[in-house]
Short mmCIF file of C-alpha atoms in Angstrom, two decimals:
data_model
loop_
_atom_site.label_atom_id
_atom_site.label_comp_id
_atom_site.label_asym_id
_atom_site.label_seq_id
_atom_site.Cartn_x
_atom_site.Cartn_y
_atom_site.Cartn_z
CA UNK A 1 0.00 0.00 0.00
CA UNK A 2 2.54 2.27 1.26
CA UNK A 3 4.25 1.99 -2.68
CA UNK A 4 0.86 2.62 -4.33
CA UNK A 5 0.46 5.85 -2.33
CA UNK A 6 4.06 6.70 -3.23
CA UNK A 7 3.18 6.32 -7.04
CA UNK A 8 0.10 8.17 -6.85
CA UNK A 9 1.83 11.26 -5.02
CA UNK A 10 4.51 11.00 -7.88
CA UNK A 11 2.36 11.28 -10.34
CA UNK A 12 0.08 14.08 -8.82
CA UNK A 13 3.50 15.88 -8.34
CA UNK A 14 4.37 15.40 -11.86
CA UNK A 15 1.07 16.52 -13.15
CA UNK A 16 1.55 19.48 -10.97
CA UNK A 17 4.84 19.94 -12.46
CA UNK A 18 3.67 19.61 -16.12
CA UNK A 19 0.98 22.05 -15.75
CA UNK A 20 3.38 24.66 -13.93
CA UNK A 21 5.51 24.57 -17.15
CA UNK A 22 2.52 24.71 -19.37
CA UNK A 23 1.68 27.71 -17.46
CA UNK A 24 4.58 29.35 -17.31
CA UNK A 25 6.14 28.71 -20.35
CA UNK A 26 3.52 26.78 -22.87
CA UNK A 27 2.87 23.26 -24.36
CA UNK A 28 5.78 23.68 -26.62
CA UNK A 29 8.56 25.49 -24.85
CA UNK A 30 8.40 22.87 -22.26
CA UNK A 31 10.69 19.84 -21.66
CA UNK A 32 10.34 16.62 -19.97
CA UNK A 33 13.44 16.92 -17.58
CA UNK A 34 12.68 20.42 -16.57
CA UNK A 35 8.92 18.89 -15.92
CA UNK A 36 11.04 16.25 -13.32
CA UNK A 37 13.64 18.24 -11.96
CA UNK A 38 10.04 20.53 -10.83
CA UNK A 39 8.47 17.33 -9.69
CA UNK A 40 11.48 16.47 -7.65
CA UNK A 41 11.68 12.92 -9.55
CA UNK A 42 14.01 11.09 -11.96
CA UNK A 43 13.13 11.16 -15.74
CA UNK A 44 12.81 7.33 -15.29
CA UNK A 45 10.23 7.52 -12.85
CA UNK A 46 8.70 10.30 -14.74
CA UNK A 47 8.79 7.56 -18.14
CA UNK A 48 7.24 5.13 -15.79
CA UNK A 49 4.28 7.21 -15.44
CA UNK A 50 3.90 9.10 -18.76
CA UNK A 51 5.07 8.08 -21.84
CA UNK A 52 5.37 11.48 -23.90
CA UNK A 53 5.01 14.78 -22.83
CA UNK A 54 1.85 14.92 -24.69
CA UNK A 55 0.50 12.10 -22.18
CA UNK A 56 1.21 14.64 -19.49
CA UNK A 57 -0.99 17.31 -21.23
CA UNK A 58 -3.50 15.01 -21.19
CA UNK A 59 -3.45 14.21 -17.79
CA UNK A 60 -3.46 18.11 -16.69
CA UNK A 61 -6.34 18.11 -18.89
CA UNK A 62 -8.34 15.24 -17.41
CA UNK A 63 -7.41 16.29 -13.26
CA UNK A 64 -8.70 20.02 -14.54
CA UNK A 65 -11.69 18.74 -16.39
CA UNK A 66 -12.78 16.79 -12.89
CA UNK A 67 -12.10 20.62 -10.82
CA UNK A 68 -14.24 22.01 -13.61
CA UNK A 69 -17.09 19.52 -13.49
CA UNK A 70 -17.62 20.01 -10.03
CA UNK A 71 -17.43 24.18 -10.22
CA UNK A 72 -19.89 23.86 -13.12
CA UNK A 73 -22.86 21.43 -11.29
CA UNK A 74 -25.87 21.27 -13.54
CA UNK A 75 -28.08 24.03 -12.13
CA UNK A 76 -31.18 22.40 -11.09
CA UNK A 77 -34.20 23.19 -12.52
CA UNK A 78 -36.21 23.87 -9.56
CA UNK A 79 -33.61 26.58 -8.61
CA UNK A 80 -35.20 29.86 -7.93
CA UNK A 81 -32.72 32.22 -9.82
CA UNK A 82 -30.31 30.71 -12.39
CA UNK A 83 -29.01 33.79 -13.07
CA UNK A 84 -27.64 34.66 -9.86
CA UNK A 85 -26.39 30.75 -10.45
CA UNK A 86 -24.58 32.26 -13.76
CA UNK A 87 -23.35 35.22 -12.52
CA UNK A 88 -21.64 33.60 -8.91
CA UNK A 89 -20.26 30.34 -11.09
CA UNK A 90 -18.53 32.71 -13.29
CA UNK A 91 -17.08 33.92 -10.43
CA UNK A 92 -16.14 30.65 -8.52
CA UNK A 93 -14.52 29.89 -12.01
CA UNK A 94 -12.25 33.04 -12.45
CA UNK A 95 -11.25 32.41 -8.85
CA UNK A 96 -9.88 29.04 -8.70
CA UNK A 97 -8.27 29.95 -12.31
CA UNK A 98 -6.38 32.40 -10.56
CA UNK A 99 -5.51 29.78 -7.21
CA UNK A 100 -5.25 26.41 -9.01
CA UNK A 101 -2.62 26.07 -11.27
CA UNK A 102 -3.83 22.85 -13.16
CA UNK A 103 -7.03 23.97 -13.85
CA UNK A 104 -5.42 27.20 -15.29
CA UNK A 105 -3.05 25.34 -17.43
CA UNK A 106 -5.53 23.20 -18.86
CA UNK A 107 -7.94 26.65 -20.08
CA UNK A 108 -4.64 27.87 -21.37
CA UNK A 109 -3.61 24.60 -23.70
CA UNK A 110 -7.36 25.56 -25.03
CA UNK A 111 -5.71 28.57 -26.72
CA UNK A 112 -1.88 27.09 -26.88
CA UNK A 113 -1.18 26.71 -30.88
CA UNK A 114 1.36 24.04 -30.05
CA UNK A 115 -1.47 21.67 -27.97
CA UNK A 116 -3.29 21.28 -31.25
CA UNK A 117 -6.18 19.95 -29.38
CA UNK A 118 -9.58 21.32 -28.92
CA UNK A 119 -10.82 23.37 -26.40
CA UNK A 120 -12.07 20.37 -24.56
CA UNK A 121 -12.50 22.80 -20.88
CA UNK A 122 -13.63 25.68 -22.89
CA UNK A 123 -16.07 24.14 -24.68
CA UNK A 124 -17.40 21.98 -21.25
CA UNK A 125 -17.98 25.87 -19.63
CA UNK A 126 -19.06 27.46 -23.16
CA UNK A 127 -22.05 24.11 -22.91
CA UNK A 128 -22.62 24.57 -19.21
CA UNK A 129 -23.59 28.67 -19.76
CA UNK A 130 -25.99 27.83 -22.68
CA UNK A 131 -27.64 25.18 -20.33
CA UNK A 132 -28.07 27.67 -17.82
CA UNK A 133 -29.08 30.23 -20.25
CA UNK A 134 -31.77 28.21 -21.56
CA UNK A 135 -33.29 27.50 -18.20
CA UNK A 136 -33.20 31.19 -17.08
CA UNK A 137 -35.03 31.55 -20.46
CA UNK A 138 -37.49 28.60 -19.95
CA UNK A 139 -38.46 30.24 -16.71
CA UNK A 140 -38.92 33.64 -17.65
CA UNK A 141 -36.31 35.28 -16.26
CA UNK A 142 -34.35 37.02 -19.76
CA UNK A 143 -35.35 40.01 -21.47
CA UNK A 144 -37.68 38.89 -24.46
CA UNK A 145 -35.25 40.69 -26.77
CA UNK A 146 -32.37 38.45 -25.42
CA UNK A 147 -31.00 36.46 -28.47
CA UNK A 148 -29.39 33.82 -26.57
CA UNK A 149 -26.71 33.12 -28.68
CA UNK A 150 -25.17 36.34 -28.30
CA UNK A 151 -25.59 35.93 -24.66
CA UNK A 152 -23.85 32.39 -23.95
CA UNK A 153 -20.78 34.12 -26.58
CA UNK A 154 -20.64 37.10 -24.29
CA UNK A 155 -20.87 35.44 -21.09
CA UNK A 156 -17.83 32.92 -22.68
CA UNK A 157 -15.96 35.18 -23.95
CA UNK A 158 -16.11 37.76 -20.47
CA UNK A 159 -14.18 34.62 -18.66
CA UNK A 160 -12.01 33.39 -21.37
CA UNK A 161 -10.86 37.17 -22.03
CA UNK A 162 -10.88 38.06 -18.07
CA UNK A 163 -8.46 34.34 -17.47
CA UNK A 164 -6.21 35.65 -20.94
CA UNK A 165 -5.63 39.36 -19.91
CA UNK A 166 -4.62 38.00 -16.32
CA UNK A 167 -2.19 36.37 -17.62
CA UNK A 168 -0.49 39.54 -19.39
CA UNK A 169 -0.97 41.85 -16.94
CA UNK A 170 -0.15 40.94 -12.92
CA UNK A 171 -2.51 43.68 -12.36
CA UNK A 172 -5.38 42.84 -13.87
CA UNK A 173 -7.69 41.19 -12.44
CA UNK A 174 -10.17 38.57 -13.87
CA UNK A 175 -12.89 38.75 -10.59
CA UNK A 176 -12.94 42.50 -10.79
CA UNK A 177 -13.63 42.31 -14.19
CA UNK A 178 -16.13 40.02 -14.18
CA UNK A 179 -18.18 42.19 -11.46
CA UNK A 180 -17.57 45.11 -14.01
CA UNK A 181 -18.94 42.77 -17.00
CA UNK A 182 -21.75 42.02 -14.97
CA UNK A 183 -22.86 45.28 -13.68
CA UNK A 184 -23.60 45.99 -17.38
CA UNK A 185 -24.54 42.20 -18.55
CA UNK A 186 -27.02 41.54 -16.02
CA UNK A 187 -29.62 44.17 -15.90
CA UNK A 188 -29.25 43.72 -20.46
CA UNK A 189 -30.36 39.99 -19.84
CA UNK A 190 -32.91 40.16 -17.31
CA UNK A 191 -34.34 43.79 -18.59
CA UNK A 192 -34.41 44.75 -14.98
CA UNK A 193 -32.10 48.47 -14.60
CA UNK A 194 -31.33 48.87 -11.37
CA UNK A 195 -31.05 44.89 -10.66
CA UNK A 196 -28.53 44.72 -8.33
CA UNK A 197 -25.42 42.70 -9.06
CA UNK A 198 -24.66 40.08 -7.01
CA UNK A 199 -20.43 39.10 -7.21
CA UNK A 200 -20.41 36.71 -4.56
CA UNK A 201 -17.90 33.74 -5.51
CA UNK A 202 -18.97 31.84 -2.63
CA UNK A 203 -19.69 28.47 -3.26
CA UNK A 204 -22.90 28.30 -0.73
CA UNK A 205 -24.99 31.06 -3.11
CA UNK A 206 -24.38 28.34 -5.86
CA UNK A 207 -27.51 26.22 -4.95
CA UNK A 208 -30.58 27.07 -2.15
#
């Protein structure tokens, strides 16, 4: 037991490693022995675990997709205000892409040329917003004027452009301008002015 747990802390510490790298200095820029000398690890044990760096992309991808899936919870359908569901997810999200650097690495291979992968995490939020869009609409709660197309792209493109520019510029940042986006977004989708914006990114005003 005691070398199982050793292998799986090795390979958490090399996925860890990997997506530091990827972060820091992209998919293609990054080599396998500086991805073990940051892991602490021989490149044989590193081999043992991963066979190619592009295995190791992978596997940021997959431990980032399973953070994602549970930040991103179908909202249920009895919830009172999927909105306010929308606006503090988008939140929670530009948060832990800011604290969790495998989850951030895996958004950024979405837009790394030298991945050449889809957007696998981009596309999983991009489905998740229309999904809540749709039952915000179903219940009555956007604008009739709404097209909601041009909503779910907006709402996208707000954390994909908030999680990019925070990457160029140590003082931007994403959760500030995401309460900015949303002081003009919100009262456009529900056709409420004056609707006050909640920015909570507290994961207990996720569900009642």
């Amino acid at each position: 037991m005691a070398k199982q747990d050793r292998a799986v802390r090795t390979r958490e510490q090399l996925i860890r490693s990997a997506a530091e790298s990827f972060d820091r200095s992209g998919f293609g820029l990054s080599s396998l022995s500086d991805i073990s000398t940051g892991a602490g690890v021989s490149s044989g044990a590193l081999h043992f675990h991963f066979g190619s760096k592009r295995e190791l992309g992978e596997a940021v991808e997959a431990a980032a997709a399973e953070t994602l899936r549970a930040i991103i919870a179908p909202c249920p359908p009895s919830h009172p205000d999927p909105l306010r569901v929308l606006v503090d997810t988008s939140h929670l999200l530009a948060q832990r892409l800011t604290q969790d650097v495998v989850l951030r690495a895996a958004f950024g291979l979405g837009h790394d040329a030298t991945w050449q992968e889809d957007a696998k995490l981009w596309l999983s939020w991009r489905s998740w917003v229309r999904a809540t869009l749709t039952l915000a609409g179903e219940r009555g709660d956007l604008a009739a004027d709404v097209l909601p197309d041009a909503a779910v792209s907006a709402v996208t493109a707000a954390v994909v452009g908030s999680e990019i520019l925070g990457r160029a510029d140590a003082e931007w940042s994403p959760c500030r301008a995401l309460a900015q986006f949303w002081s003009l977004m919100l009262p456009r989708l529900s056709g409420e002015s004056g609707l006050p914006v909640p920015v909570s990114n507290s994961p207990a005003t996720l569900r009642p």
